[in-house]
Structures are given as structure tokens and as C-alpha cells.
PDB file of C-alpha atoms in Angstrom:
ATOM      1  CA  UNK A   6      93.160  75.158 136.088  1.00 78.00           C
ATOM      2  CA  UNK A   7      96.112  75.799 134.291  1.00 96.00           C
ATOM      3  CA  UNK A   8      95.843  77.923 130.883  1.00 97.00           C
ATOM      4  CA  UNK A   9      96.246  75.487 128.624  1.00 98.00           C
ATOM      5  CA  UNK A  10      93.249  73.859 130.141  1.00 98.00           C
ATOM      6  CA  UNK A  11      91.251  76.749 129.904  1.00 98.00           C
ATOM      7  CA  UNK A  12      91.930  77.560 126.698  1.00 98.00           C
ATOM      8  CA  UNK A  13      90.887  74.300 125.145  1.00 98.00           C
ATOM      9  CA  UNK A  14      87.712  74.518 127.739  1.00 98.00           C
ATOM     10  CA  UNK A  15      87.148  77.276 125.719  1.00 98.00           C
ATOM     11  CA  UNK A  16      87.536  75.615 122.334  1.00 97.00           C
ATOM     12  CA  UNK A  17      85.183  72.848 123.737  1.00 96.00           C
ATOM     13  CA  UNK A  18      82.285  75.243 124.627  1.00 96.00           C
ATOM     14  CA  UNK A  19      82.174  76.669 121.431  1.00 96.00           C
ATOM     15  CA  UNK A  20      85.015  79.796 121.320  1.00 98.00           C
ATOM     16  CA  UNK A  21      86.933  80.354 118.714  1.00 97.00           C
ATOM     17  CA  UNK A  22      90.459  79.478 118.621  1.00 98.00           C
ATOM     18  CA  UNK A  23      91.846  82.785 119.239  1.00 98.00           C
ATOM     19  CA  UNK A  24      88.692  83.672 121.498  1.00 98.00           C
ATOM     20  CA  UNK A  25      90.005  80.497 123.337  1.00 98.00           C
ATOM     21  CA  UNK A  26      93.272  81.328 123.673  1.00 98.00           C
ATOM     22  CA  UNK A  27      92.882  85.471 124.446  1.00 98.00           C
ATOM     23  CA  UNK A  28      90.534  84.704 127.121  1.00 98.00           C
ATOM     24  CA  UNK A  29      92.905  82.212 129.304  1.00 98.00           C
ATOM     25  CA  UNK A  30      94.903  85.281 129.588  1.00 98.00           C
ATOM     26  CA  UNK A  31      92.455  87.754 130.643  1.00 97.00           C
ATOM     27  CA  UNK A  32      94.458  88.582 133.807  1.00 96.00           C
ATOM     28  CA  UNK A  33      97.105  89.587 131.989  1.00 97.00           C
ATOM     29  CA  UNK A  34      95.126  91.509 129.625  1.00 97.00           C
ATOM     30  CA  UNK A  35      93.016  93.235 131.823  1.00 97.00           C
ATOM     31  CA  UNK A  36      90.531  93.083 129.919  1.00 97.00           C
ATOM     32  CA  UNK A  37      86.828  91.132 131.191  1.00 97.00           C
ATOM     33  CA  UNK A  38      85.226  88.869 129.479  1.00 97.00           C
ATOM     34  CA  UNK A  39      82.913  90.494 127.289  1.00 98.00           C
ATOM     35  CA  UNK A  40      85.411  92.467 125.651  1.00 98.00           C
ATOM     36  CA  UNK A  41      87.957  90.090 125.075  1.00 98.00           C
ATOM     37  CA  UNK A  42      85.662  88.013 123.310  1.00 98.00           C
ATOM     38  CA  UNK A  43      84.804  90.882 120.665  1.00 98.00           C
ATOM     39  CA  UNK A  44      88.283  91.904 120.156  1.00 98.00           C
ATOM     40  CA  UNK A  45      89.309  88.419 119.180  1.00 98.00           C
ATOM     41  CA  UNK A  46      85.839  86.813 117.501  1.00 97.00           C
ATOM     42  CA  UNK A  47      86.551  88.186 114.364  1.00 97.00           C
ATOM     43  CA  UNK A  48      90.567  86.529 113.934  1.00 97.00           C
ATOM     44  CA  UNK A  49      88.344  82.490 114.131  1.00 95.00           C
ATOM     45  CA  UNK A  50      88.897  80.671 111.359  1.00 93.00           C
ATOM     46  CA  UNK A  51      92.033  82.130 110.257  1.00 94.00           C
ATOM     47  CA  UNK A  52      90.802  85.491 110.317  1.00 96.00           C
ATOM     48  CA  UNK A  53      87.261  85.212 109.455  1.00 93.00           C
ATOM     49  CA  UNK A  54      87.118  82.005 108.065  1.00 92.00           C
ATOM     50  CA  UNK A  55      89.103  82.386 105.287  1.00 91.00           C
ATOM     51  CA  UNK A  56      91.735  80.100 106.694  1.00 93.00           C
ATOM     52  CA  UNK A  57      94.766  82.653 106.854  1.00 96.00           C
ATOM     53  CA  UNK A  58      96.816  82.602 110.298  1.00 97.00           C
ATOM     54  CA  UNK A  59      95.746  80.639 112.779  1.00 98.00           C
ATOM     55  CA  UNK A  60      93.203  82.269 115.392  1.00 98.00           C
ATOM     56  CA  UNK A  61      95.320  80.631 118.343  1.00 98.00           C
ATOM     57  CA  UNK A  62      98.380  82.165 117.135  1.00 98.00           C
ATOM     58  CA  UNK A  63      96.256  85.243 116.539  1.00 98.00           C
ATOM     59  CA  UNK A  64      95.539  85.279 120.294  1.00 98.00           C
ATOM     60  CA  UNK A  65      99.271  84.955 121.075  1.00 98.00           C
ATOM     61  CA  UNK A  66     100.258  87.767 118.913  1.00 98.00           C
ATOM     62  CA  UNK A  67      97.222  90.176 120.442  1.00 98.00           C
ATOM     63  CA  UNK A  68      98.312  89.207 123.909  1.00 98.00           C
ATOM     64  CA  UNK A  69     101.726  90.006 123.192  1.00 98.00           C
ATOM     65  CA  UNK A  70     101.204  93.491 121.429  1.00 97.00           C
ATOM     66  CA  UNK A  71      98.906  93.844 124.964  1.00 97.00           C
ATOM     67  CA  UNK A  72     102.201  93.321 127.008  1.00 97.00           C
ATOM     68  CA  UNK A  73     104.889  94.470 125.011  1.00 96.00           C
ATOM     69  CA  UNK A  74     103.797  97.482 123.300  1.00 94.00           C
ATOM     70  CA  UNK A  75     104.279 100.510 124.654  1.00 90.00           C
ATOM     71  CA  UNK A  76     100.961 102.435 122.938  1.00 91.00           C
ATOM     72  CA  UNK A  77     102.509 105.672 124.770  1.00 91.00           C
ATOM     73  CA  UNK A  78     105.606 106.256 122.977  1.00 86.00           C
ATOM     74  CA  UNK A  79     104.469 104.583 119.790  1.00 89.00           C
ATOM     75  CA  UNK A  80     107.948 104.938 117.803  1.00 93.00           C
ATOM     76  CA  UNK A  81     109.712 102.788 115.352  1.00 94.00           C
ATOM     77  CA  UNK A  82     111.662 101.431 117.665  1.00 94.00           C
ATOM     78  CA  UNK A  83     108.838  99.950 119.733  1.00 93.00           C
ATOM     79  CA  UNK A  84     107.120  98.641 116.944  1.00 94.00           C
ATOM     80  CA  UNK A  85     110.776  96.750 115.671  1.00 95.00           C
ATOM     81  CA  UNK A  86     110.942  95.267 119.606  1.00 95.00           C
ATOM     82  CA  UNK A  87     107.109  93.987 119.251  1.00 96.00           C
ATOM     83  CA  UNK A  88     107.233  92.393 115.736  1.00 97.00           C
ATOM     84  CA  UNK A  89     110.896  90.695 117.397  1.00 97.00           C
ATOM     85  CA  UNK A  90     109.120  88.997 120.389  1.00 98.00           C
ATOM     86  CA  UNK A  91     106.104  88.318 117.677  1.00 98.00           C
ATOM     87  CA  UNK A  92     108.446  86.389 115.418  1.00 98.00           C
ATOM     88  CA  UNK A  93     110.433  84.643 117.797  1.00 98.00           C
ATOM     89  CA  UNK A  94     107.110  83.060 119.234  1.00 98.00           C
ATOM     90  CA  UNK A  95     105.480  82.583 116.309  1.00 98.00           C
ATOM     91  CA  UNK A  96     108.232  80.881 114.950  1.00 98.00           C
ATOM     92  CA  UNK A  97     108.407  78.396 117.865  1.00 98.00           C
ATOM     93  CA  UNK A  98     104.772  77.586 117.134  1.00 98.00           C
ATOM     94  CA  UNK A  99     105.667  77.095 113.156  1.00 98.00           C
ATOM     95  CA  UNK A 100     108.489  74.694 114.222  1.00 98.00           C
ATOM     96  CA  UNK A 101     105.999  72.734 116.833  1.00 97.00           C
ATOM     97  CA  UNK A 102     103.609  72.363 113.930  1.00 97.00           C
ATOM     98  CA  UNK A 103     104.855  73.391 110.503  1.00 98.00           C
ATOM     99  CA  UNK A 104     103.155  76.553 109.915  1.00 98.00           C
ATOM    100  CA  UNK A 105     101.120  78.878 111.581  1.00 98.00           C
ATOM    101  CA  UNK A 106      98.119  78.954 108.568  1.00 97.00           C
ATOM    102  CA  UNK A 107      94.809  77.769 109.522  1.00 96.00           C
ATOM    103  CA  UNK A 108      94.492  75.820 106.235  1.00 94.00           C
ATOM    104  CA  UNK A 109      97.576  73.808 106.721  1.00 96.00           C
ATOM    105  CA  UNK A 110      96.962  73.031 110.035  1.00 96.00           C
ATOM    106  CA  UNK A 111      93.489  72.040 108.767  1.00 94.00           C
ATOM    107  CA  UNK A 112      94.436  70.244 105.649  1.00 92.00           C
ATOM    108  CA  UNK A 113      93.172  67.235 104.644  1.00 86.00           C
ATOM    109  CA  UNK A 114      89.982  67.712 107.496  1.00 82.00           C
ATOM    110  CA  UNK A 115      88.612  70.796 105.284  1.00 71.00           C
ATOM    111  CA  UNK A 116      88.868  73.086 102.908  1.00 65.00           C
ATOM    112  CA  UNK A 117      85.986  75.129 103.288  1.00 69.00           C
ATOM    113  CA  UNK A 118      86.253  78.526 103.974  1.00 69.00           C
ATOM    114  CA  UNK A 119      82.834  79.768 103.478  1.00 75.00           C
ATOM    115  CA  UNK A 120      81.845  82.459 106.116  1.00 83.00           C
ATOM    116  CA  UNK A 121      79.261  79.815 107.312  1.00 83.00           C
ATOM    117  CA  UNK A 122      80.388  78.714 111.215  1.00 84.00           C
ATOM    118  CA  UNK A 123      80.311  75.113 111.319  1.00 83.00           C
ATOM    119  CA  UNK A 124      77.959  73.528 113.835  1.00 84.00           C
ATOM    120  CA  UNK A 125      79.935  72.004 117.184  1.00 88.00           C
ATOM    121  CA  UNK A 126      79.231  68.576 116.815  1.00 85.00           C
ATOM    122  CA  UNK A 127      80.775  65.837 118.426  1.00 89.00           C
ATOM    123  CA  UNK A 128      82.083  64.734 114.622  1.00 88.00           C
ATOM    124  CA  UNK A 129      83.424  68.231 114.338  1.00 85.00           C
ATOM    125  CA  UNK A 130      85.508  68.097 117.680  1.00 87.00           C
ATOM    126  CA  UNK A 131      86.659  64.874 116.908  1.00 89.00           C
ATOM    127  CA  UNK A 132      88.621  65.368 112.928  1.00 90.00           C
ATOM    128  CA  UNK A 133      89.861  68.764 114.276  1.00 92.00           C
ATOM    129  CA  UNK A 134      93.446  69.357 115.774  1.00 96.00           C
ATOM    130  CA  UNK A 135      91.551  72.656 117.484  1.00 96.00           C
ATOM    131  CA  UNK A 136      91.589  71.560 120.938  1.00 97.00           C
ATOM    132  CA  UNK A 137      95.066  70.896 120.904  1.00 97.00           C
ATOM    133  CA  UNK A 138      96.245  73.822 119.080  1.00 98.00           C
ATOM    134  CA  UNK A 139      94.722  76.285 121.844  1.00 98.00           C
ATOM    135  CA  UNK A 140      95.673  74.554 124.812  1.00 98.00           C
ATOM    136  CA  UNK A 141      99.583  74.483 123.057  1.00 98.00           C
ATOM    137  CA  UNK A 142      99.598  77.944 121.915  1.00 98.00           C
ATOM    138  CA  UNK A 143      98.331  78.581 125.631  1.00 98.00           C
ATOM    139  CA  UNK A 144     100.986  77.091 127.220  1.00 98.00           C
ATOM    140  CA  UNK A 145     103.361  78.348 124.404  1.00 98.00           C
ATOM    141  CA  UNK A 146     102.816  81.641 125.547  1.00 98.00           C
ATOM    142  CA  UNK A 147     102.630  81.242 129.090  1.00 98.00           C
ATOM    143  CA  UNK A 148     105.950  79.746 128.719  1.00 98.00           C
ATOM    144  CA  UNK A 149     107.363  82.516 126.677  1.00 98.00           C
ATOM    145  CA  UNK A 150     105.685  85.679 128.962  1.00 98.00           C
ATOM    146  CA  UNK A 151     107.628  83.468 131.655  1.00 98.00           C
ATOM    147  CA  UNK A 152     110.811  83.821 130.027  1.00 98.00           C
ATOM    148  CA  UNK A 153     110.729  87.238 129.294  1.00 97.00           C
ATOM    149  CA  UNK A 154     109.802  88.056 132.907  1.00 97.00           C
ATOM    150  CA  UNK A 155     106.498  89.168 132.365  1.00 97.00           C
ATOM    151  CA  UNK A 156     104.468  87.043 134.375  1.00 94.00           C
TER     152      UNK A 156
END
């Protein structure tokens, strides 16, 4: 299954967008399951729930900072070289869909942003753009860790 599939399996079973996302890239990660899915549950929502940037973008920047970052020489320089490769994808995501906030993406489906999780209803899978977003920013990123020769 390719990750784009896997990351909108995820949305489907009831992840989070950036859970979704983060965990179709747990190989490159190295992280399992379990903690993958705490790191990113609290960025759903937009950051939790408030609708802020989006949680599959979220999972693309977290990834990133995962293969980029060199945490053992943790200088200006390699924090200037991971906010570069986090703006250049971000900003192909932003010109895909517009922006990269949660609310805009959602607009016009809701504007709640109550910490209350929604229930996973077929009505709620249907109005959302969700699926879509995850299995994009999935393949997005795959894409981009492609180009940039690490994967």
C-alpha cells in the first residue's frame, strides 16, 4: 500500500490528521506505533482543535525535523537548513490548497473549535476534505524526501 493510502486508512479509522500522516512514515521515523501516535495526537485539529495549522502538514513538518535535523550539533545553522526544507514544502502544500490553516481548509463545513472530538460518522467523513488532505500531504512528502535523496 502506498503512503498516501495509508495515511488516509488512517484518517478513515479514526486518526487524526497528523496521527494519519506521521504514522505512514513510521519507517522512516523509526519510531513504532505507539509512540508515534502520542507524539502527534495532540497537533489534530489544528493543534488541539483550535483550528491553527493543519495536523497533516503538522505531520510533514515533524517528519521532516525527524530527517533533517541534526539534534547533535544543534547550531543556528542547522536550525536555518530545517525551517528552509520546512518552508519550501509547506509552501507547495499552501499553493496545492491555499493555505495550510485547519480553519480554511475547513471553512464553510465548520467552525467549531471546541476541544470536544467530533464523533466519526459516516456524515462526518463525507463534508470533510480530511481524507484527501492526508493521503496528499502523504504523497507530498514522499515526493519531496524523494527529491532530496532521503528515501
Amino acid at each position: 500500500m502506498q503512503r498516501s493510502e495509508i495515511a488516509r486508512a488512517n484518517f478513515m479509522r479514526g486518526l487524526n490528521c497528523c496521527q494519519s500522516v506521521f504514522l505512514a512514515f513510521n519507517d522512516v521515523t523509526g519510531l513504532d506505533e505507539h509512540t508515534a501516535l502520542k507524539i502527534s495526537a495532540p497537533l489534530g485539529g489544528g493543534v488541539g482543535r483550535m483550528r491553527e495549522i493543519c495536523g497533516a502538514v503538522s505531520a510533514m513538518m515533524l517528519v521532516l525535523g525527524i530527517v533533517f535535523y541534526d539534534a547533535e550539533h544543534p547550531t543556528a545553522e542547522e536550525k536555518s537548513a530545517l525551517y528552509a526544507v520546512e518552508q519550501e514544502l509547506a509552501a507547495r502544500f499552501r499553493n496545492r490548497y491555499g493555505t495550510i490553516v485547519c480553519r480554511e481548509l475547513l471553512k464553510g463545513i465548520t467552525d467549531d473549535a471546541s476541544p470536544q472530538a467530533e464523533a466519526r460518522t459516516a456524515e462526518y467523513y463525507r463534508k470533510r476534505p480530511c481524507p484527501e488532505l492526508c493521503a496528499e500531504a502523504a504523497a507530498m512528502l514522499e515526493s519531496f524526501l524523494r527529491e532530496k535523496g532521503k528515501l
